[in-house]
Amino acid sequence: MLDKSTGKSLNAEENWGEATRLVRGGLERSQHGETSEALYLNSGFVYPDAETAEARFAGEDDGYVYARYGNPTVSVFEERLRLLEGAEACYGVSSGMAAVWGALACQLVAGDHIVASRALFGSCYQIVTKILPRFGITFELVDGHDLDQWRAAITAETKLVFLETPSNPTLEVIDLKSVVQLAHDAGATVVVDNIFATPVLQKPLQFGADVIVYSGTKHIDGQGRTLGGAILSTVEFKEEQLKPFLRHTGPSLSPFNAWVLLKGLETLKLRVLEQCRSALKVAEFLEGHRAVRRVIYPFLESHSQYDLCRDQMLAGGTMVTFEVRGGKTAAFDALRKLGIVDISNNLGDSKSLITHPASTTHRNIGEEARLAVGITDEMLRLSVGLEDVEDLIADLDRAMTA
Ligand SMILES: *Cc1c(COP(=O)(O)O)cnc(C)c1O
């Protein structure tokens, strides 16, 4: 509800600063007055009488009925992330891919057409190009940075636009405002995978996007413990599209995982901003290194979309992608010599992690698709963690110096 004289929300939590929302948003203490959020590890709920049970099933009483539909710990996580994003509604799910699949599949029917950016996370690419077509949904892929391609691909037939920015692993940035405008002019819904940017660095709703998806597994947990995901949208989308689809298909977020993610949210901003500071330093170091051919980092002036990155994002992100001179052999040599940074395809973690996308995360899209988005055999993708940046730089230097 808005205050008529000031236009500000009357809901106190929505007026809190971001850090306060992350620590206290959605907090609902039990009768015991615990400091930290309670963990309700239950699958079912009991009713005081049959009338209440009937009312809950009829939707006339909004109490819980079954953990596949909702759970108090999951609700606190949803509310906290909702407040951070500034969205009307949030739906917690079991993984980032459950969020992507749910956000797309809940609204598509046979015969629909979707347009997506070509540079997608491997599993997102599979959904768009292999799984959805089995249900009669056609797709077109575009180079996300090229507005002319979006303009040509989005037609009156387009039901949905799906994109990821910055993209994995080439950190290509898409002009959200312009693509949203093109999509909305055609009557299409825009779904944004905001996982690389995190809700701390980029708020796609401010650029008009309709639905935002997250993997809680990445920065939100950020400590390598659990899978999780979330979909943010309007109340109408949640009630009319998401609930009827997700409640009956079962990708529910476990209360325990929700609790871990909830604790992760408390430190999300601190961690992400610190990781961004280190990532920029690492990117600057790599850019000056003899063994490095090219560095891609959104807040380096050498990024081909530097101005757009500055307009859309608060900082450059926690990921640095670079190419070493000497092909796959040199890339694998560097990985072998690292002493601190671990080889892992996960990302957004407090531990720095590095992967060779061509042979791991993007292996199954095939060489042709890899080269179309610029994923070479000498490319490495580094997720910068919370270690002392001097140690990370020394580790990388040692690994790349023969
Ligand atoms: C990891 C990731 C996903 C999938 O998230 P999971 O929690 O692993 O299912 C989707 N999109 C992007 C960009 C990712 O990095």
Short mmCIF file of N, CA and C in Angstrom, two decimals, residues 211-314:
data_model
loop_
_atom_site.label_atom_id
_atom_site.label_comp_id
_atom_site.label_asym_id
_atom_site.label_seq_id
_atom_site.Cartn_x
_atom_site.Cartn_y
_atom_site.Cartn_z
N VAL A 211 9.83 -11.32 -15.40
CA VAL A 211 10.08 -12.44 -14.50
C VAL A 211 11.60 -12.60 -14.35
N ILE A 212 12.07 -12.77 -13.09
CA ILE A 212 13.50 -12.91 -12.83
C ILE A 212 13.73 -14.29 -12.21
N VAL A 213 14.76 -14.98 -12.67
CA VAL A 213 15.07 -16.28 -12.07
C VAL A 213 16.46 -16.29 -11.46
N TYR A 214 16.57 -17.03 -10.33
CA TYR A 214 17.85 -17.17 -9.63
C TYR A 214 18.14 -18.63 -9.31
N SER A 215 19.43 -18.92 -9.28
CA SER A 215 19.91 -20.15 -8.67
C SER A 215 20.38 -19.72 -7.29
N GLY A 216 19.76 -20.26 -6.25
CA GLY A 216 20.22 -19.96 -4.89
C GLY A 216 21.56 -20.62 -4.62
N THR A 217 21.84 -21.66 -5.41
CA THR A 217 23.08 -22.42 -5.31
C THR A 217 24.32 -21.53 -5.46
N LYS A 218 24.19 -20.51 -6.27
CA LYS A 218 25.34 -19.67 -6.59
C LYS A 218 25.56 -18.65 -5.46
N HIS A 219 25.48 -17.35 -5.73
CA HIS A 219 25.88 -16.37 -4.71
C HIS A 219 24.99 -16.36 -3.47
N ILE A 220 23.72 -16.74 -3.60
CA ILE A 220 22.81 -16.60 -2.46
C ILE A 220 23.25 -17.51 -1.32
N ASP A 221 23.50 -18.78 -1.62
CA ASP A 221 24.18 -19.62 -0.62
C ASP A 221 25.63 -19.15 -0.59
N GLY A 222 26.29 -19.28 -1.70
CA GLY A 222 27.65 -18.73 -1.83
C GLY A 222 28.70 -19.44 -1.00
N GLN A 223 28.32 -20.56 -0.38
CA GLN A 223 29.29 -21.25 0.44
C GLN A 223 29.26 -22.76 0.18
N GLY A 224 28.80 -23.10 -1.04
CA GLY A 224 28.92 -24.47 -1.53
C GLY A 224 28.12 -25.52 -0.79
N ARG A 225 27.01 -25.15 -0.16
CA ARG A 225 26.31 -26.11 0.69
C ARG A 225 25.07 -26.72 0.09
N THR A 226 24.33 -25.92 -0.69
CA THR A 226 23.01 -26.42 -1.06
C THR A 226 22.54 -25.94 -2.43
N LEU A 227 21.63 -26.68 -3.02
CA LEU A 227 20.94 -26.26 -4.24
C LEU A 227 19.69 -25.47 -3.84
N GLY A 228 19.28 -24.58 -4.70
CA GLY A 228 18.03 -23.86 -4.48
C GLY A 228 17.81 -22.90 -5.62
N GLY A 229 16.59 -22.36 -5.69
CA GLY A 229 16.29 -21.41 -6.75
C GLY A 229 15.07 -20.58 -6.41
N ALA A 230 14.81 -19.56 -7.22
CA ALA A 230 13.65 -18.71 -6.97
C ALA A 230 13.21 -18.01 -8.24
N ILE A 231 11.91 -17.71 -8.28
CA ILE A 231 11.32 -16.98 -9.41
C ILE A 231 10.63 -15.75 -8.83
N LEU A 232 10.96 -14.57 -9.37
CA LEU A 232 10.33 -13.33 -8.90
C LEU A 232 9.45 -12.76 -9.99
N SER A 233 8.28 -12.27 -9.58
CA SER A 233 7.30 -11.85 -10.59
C SER A 233 6.25 -10.96 -9.95
N THR A 234 5.20 -10.68 -10.70
CA THR A 234 4.04 -10.00 -10.12
C THR A 234 3.25 -11.03 -9.32
N VAL A 235 2.35 -10.52 -8.45
CA VAL A 235 1.46 -11.42 -7.71
C VAL A 235 0.59 -12.19 -8.71
N GLU A 236 0.13 -11.49 -9.73
CA GLU A 236 -0.75 -12.11 -10.72
C GLU A 236 -0.06 -13.30 -11.42
N PHE A 237 1.20 -13.10 -11.81
CA PHE A 237 1.93 -14.19 -12.47
C PHE A 237 2.12 -15.36 -11.53
N LYS A 238 2.45 -15.05 -10.26
CA LYS A 238 2.66 -16.13 -9.29
C LYS A 238 1.37 -16.92 -9.08
N GLU A 239 0.27 -16.20 -8.91
CA GLU A 239 -0.99 -16.88 -8.60
C GLU A 239 -1.55 -17.63 -9.80
N GLU A 240 -1.47 -16.99 -10.99
CA GLU A 240 -2.17 -17.57 -12.13
C GLU A 240 -1.33 -18.47 -13.02
N GLN A 241 0.00 -18.27 -12.99
CA GLN A 241 0.85 -19.11 -13.86
C GLN A 241 1.71 -20.08 -13.02
N LEU A 242 2.45 -19.51 -12.06
CA LEU A 242 3.40 -20.35 -11.33
C LEU A 242 2.74 -21.38 -10.43
N LYS A 243 1.83 -20.91 -9.58
CA LYS A 243 1.23 -21.84 -8.61
C LYS A 243 0.56 -23.03 -9.27
N PRO A 244 -0.32 -22.82 -10.24
CA PRO A 244 -0.99 -23.99 -10.84
C PRO A 244 -0.01 -24.97 -11.48
N PHE A 245 1.15 -24.48 -11.92
CA PHE A 245 2.13 -25.36 -12.56
C PHE A 245 3.05 -26.01 -11.53
N LEU A 246 3.63 -25.21 -10.63
CA LEU A 246 4.67 -25.71 -9.73
C LEU A 246 4.11 -26.58 -8.60
N ARG A 247 2.94 -26.23 -8.10
CA ARG A 247 2.38 -27.00 -6.99
C ARG A 247 2.12 -28.44 -7.38
N HIS A 248 1.84 -28.67 -8.66
CA HIS A 248 1.47 -30.01 -9.09
C HIS A 248 2.61 -30.76 -9.76
N THR A 249 3.71 -30.05 -10.04
CA THR A 249 4.82 -30.73 -10.70
C THR A 249 5.97 -30.99 -9.72
N GLY A 250 5.97 -30.35 -8.54
CA GLY A 250 6.80 -30.79 -7.44
C GLY A 250 8.24 -30.34 -7.26
N PRO A 251 8.70 -29.24 -7.88
CA PRO A 251 10.10 -28.83 -7.66
C PRO A 251 10.24 -27.99 -6.38
N SER A 252 9.72 -28.51 -5.27
CA SER A 252 9.65 -27.71 -4.04
C SER A 252 11.01 -27.50 -3.40
N LEU A 253 11.17 -26.35 -2.80
CA LEU A 253 12.40 -26.03 -2.07
C LEU A 253 12.32 -26.68 -0.69
N SER A 254 13.35 -27.44 -0.34
CA SER A 254 13.35 -28.07 0.98
C SER A 254 13.49 -27.00 2.06
N PRO A 255 12.77 -27.14 3.18
CA PRO A 255 12.87 -26.14 4.26
C PRO A 255 14.31 -25.98 4.74
N PHE A 256 15.04 -27.09 4.80
CA PHE A 256 16.43 -26.98 5.26
C PHE A 256 17.25 -26.13 4.30
N ASN A 257 17.08 -26.39 2.99
CA ASN A 257 17.82 -25.60 2.01
C ASN A 257 17.39 -24.13 2.05
N ALA A 258 16.10 -23.92 2.26
CA ALA A 258 15.60 -22.54 2.36
C ALA A 258 16.27 -21.82 3.53
N TRP A 259 16.45 -22.54 4.62
CA TRP A 259 17.06 -21.95 5.82
C TRP A 259 18.53 -21.59 5.54
N VAL A 260 19.23 -22.49 4.84
CA VAL A 260 20.63 -22.20 4.49
C VAL A 260 20.70 -20.96 3.59
N LEU A 261 19.79 -20.89 2.62
CA LEU A 261 19.78 -19.76 1.69
C LEU A 261 19.43 -18.46 2.42
N LEU A 262 18.53 -18.57 3.38
CA LEU A 262 18.12 -17.43 4.19
C LEU A 262 19.32 -16.85 4.95
N LYS A 263 20.12 -17.72 5.53
CA LYS A 263 21.31 -17.26 6.24
C LYS A 263 22.32 -16.70 5.23
N GLY A 264 22.35 -17.29 4.03
CA GLY A 264 23.22 -16.77 2.98
C GLY A 264 22.83 -15.35 2.58
N LEU A 265 21.53 -15.08 2.51
CA LEU A 265 21.07 -13.74 2.12
C LEU A 265 21.60 -12.67 3.08
N GLU A 266 21.72 -13.02 4.36
CA GLU A 266 22.15 -12.03 5.35
C GLU A 266 23.50 -11.42 5.00
N THR A 267 24.38 -12.23 4.39
CA THR A 267 25.72 -11.73 4.07
C THR A 267 25.92 -11.54 2.56
N LEU A 268 24.85 -11.70 1.79
CA LEU A 268 24.99 -11.66 0.32
C LEU A 268 25.65 -10.38 -0.17
N LYS A 269 25.15 -9.25 0.33
CA LYS A 269 25.65 -7.97 -0.19
C LYS A 269 27.12 -7.78 0.17
N LEU A 270 27.45 -8.07 1.42
CA LEU A 270 28.86 -7.96 1.86
C LEU A 270 29.77 -8.83 1.00
N ARG A 271 29.35 -10.07 0.82
CA ARG A 271 30.20 -11.01 0.08
C ARG A 271 30.35 -10.59 -1.37
N VAL A 272 29.20 -10.27 -2.01
CA VAL A 272 29.25 -9.97 -3.45
C VAL A 272 30.07 -8.71 -3.71
N LEU A 273 29.88 -7.68 -2.90
CA LEU A 273 30.63 -6.44 -3.15
C LEU A 273 32.12 -6.65 -2.92
N GLU A 274 32.48 -7.44 -1.91
CA GLU A 274 33.89 -7.72 -1.66
C GLU A 274 34.47 -8.57 -2.80
N GLN A 275 33.70 -9.56 -3.25
CA GLN A 275 34.16 -10.41 -4.37
C GLN A 275 34.33 -9.58 -5.64
N CYS A 276 33.44 -8.59 -5.84
CA CYS A 276 33.57 -7.71 -7.01
C CYS A 276 34.84 -6.87 -6.93
N ARG A 277 35.15 -6.37 -5.74
CA ARG A 277 36.38 -5.57 -5.58
C ARG A 277 37.60 -6.42 -5.95
N SER A 278 37.62 -7.65 -5.47
CA SER A 278 38.74 -8.53 -5.78
C SER A 278 38.75 -8.90 -7.26
N ALA A 279 37.56 -9.15 -7.82
CA ALA A 279 37.48 -9.57 -9.23
C ALA A 279 38.04 -8.48 -10.14
N LEU A 280 37.73 -7.22 -9.83
CA LEU A 280 38.27 -6.13 -10.65
C LEU A 280 39.80 -6.11 -10.57
N LYS A 281 40.33 -6.29 -9.36
CA LYS A 281 41.80 -6.30 -9.21
C LYS A 281 42.42 -7.47 -9.97
N VAL A 282 41.78 -8.63 -9.88
CA VAL A 282 42.29 -9.81 -10.59
C VAL A 282 42.23 -9.57 -12.11
N ALA A 283 41.13 -8.97 -12.56
CA ALA A 283 40.97 -8.71 -14.00
C ALA A 283 42.06 -7.74 -14.48
N GLU A 284 42.32 -6.72 -13.67
CA GLU A 284 43.36 -5.74 -14.05
C GLU A 284 44.73 -6.41 -14.09
N PHE A 285 44.97 -7.28 -13.12
CA PHE A 285 46.25 -8.00 -13.09
C PHE A 285 46.39 -8.88 -14.34
N LEU A 286 45.32 -9.65 -14.64
CA LEU A 286 45.40 -10.57 -15.78
C LEU A 286 45.58 -9.81 -17.09
N GLU A 287 44.94 -8.63 -17.18
CA GLU A 287 45.03 -7.86 -18.42
C GLU A 287 46.47 -7.46 -18.73
N GLY A 288 47.28 -7.35 -17.69
CA GLY A 288 48.67 -6.95 -17.93
C GLY A 288 49.63 -8.14 -17.98
N HIS A 289 49.08 -9.36 -17.96
CA HIS A 289 49.96 -10.53 -17.88
C HIS A 289 50.36 -11.03 -19.27
N ARG A 290 51.64 -11.37 -19.43
CA ARG A 290 52.17 -11.81 -20.73
C ARG A 290 51.50 -13.07 -21.25
N ALA A 291 51.12 -13.96 -20.34
CA ALA A 291 50.56 -15.25 -20.75
C ALA A 291 49.08 -15.17 -21.12
N VAL A 292 48.50 -13.97 -20.95
CA VAL A 292 47.06 -13.83 -21.18
C VAL A 292 46.79 -13.09 -22.49
N ARG A 293 45.96 -13.71 -23.32
CA ARG A 293 45.64 -13.08 -24.61
C ARG A 293 44.56 -12.03 -24.46
N ARG A 294 43.54 -12.33 -23.63
CA ARG A 294 42.38 -11.45 -23.55
C ARG A 294 41.68 -11.66 -22.22
N VAL A 295 41.18 -10.56 -21.64
CA VAL A 295 40.42 -10.65 -20.40
C VAL A 295 39.04 -10.06 -20.66
N ILE A 296 38.00 -10.74 -20.17
CA ILE A 296 36.65 -10.18 -20.30
C ILE A 296 36.14 -9.92 -18.89
N TYR A 297 35.88 -8.66 -18.58
CA TYR A 297 35.30 -8.30 -17.29
C TYR A 297 34.46 -7.03 -17.50
N PRO A 298 33.20 -7.05 -17.08
CA PRO A 298 32.29 -5.94 -17.40
C PRO A 298 32.79 -4.55 -16.99
N PHE A 299 33.55 -4.44 -15.90
CA PHE A 299 33.98 -3.11 -15.47
C PHE A 299 35.43 -2.80 -15.88
N LEU A 300 35.96 -3.54 -16.85
CA LEU A 300 37.23 -3.14 -17.47
C LEU A 300 36.87 -2.30 -18.69
N GLU A 301 37.61 -1.23 -18.91
CA GLU A 301 37.31 -0.37 -20.06
C GLU A 301 37.41 -1.11 -21.39
N SER A 302 38.18 -2.21 -21.38
CA SER A 302 38.33 -2.98 -22.62
C SER A 302 37.09 -3.81 -22.96
N HIS A 303 36.11 -3.90 -22.04
CA HIS A 303 34.89 -4.65 -22.35
C HIS A 303 34.15 -3.92 -23.48
N SER A 304 33.72 -4.70 -24.48
CA SER A 304 33.13 -4.06 -25.67
C SER A 304 31.82 -3.32 -25.36
N GLN A 305 31.21 -3.59 -24.20
CA GLN A 305 29.96 -2.89 -23.86
C GLN A 305 30.12 -2.16 -22.52
N TYR A 306 31.30 -1.59 -22.32
CA TYR A 306 31.63 -0.97 -21.03
C TYR A 306 30.56 0.02 -20.54
N ASP A 307 30.10 0.91 -21.42
CA ASP A 307 29.12 1.92 -20.97
C ASP A 307 27.81 1.28 -20.53
N LEU A 308 27.37 0.29 -21.29
CA LEU A 308 26.13 -0.41 -20.94
C LEU A 308 26.28 -1.14 -19.59
N CYS A 309 27.46 -1.75 -19.39
CA CYS A 309 27.72 -2.43 -18.12
C CYS A 309 27.58 -1.44 -16.97
N ARG A 310 28.16 -0.26 -17.13
CA ARG A 310 28.10 0.75 -16.06
C ARG A 310 26.66 1.21 -15.84
N ASP A 311 25.88 1.28 -16.89
CA ASP A 311 24.49 1.74 -16.76
C ASP A 311 23.62 0.70 -16.04
N GLN A 312 23.88 -0.57 -16.31
CA GLN A 312 22.98 -1.62 -15.80
C GLN A 312 23.41 -2.24 -14.49
N MET A 313 24.72 -2.20 -14.22
CA MET A 313 25.22 -2.93 -13.05
C MET A 313 25.93 -2.02 -12.06
N LEU A 314 25.79 -2.37 -10.79
CA LEU A 314 26.40 -1.59 -9.72
C LEU A 314 27.92 -1.82 -9.67
#
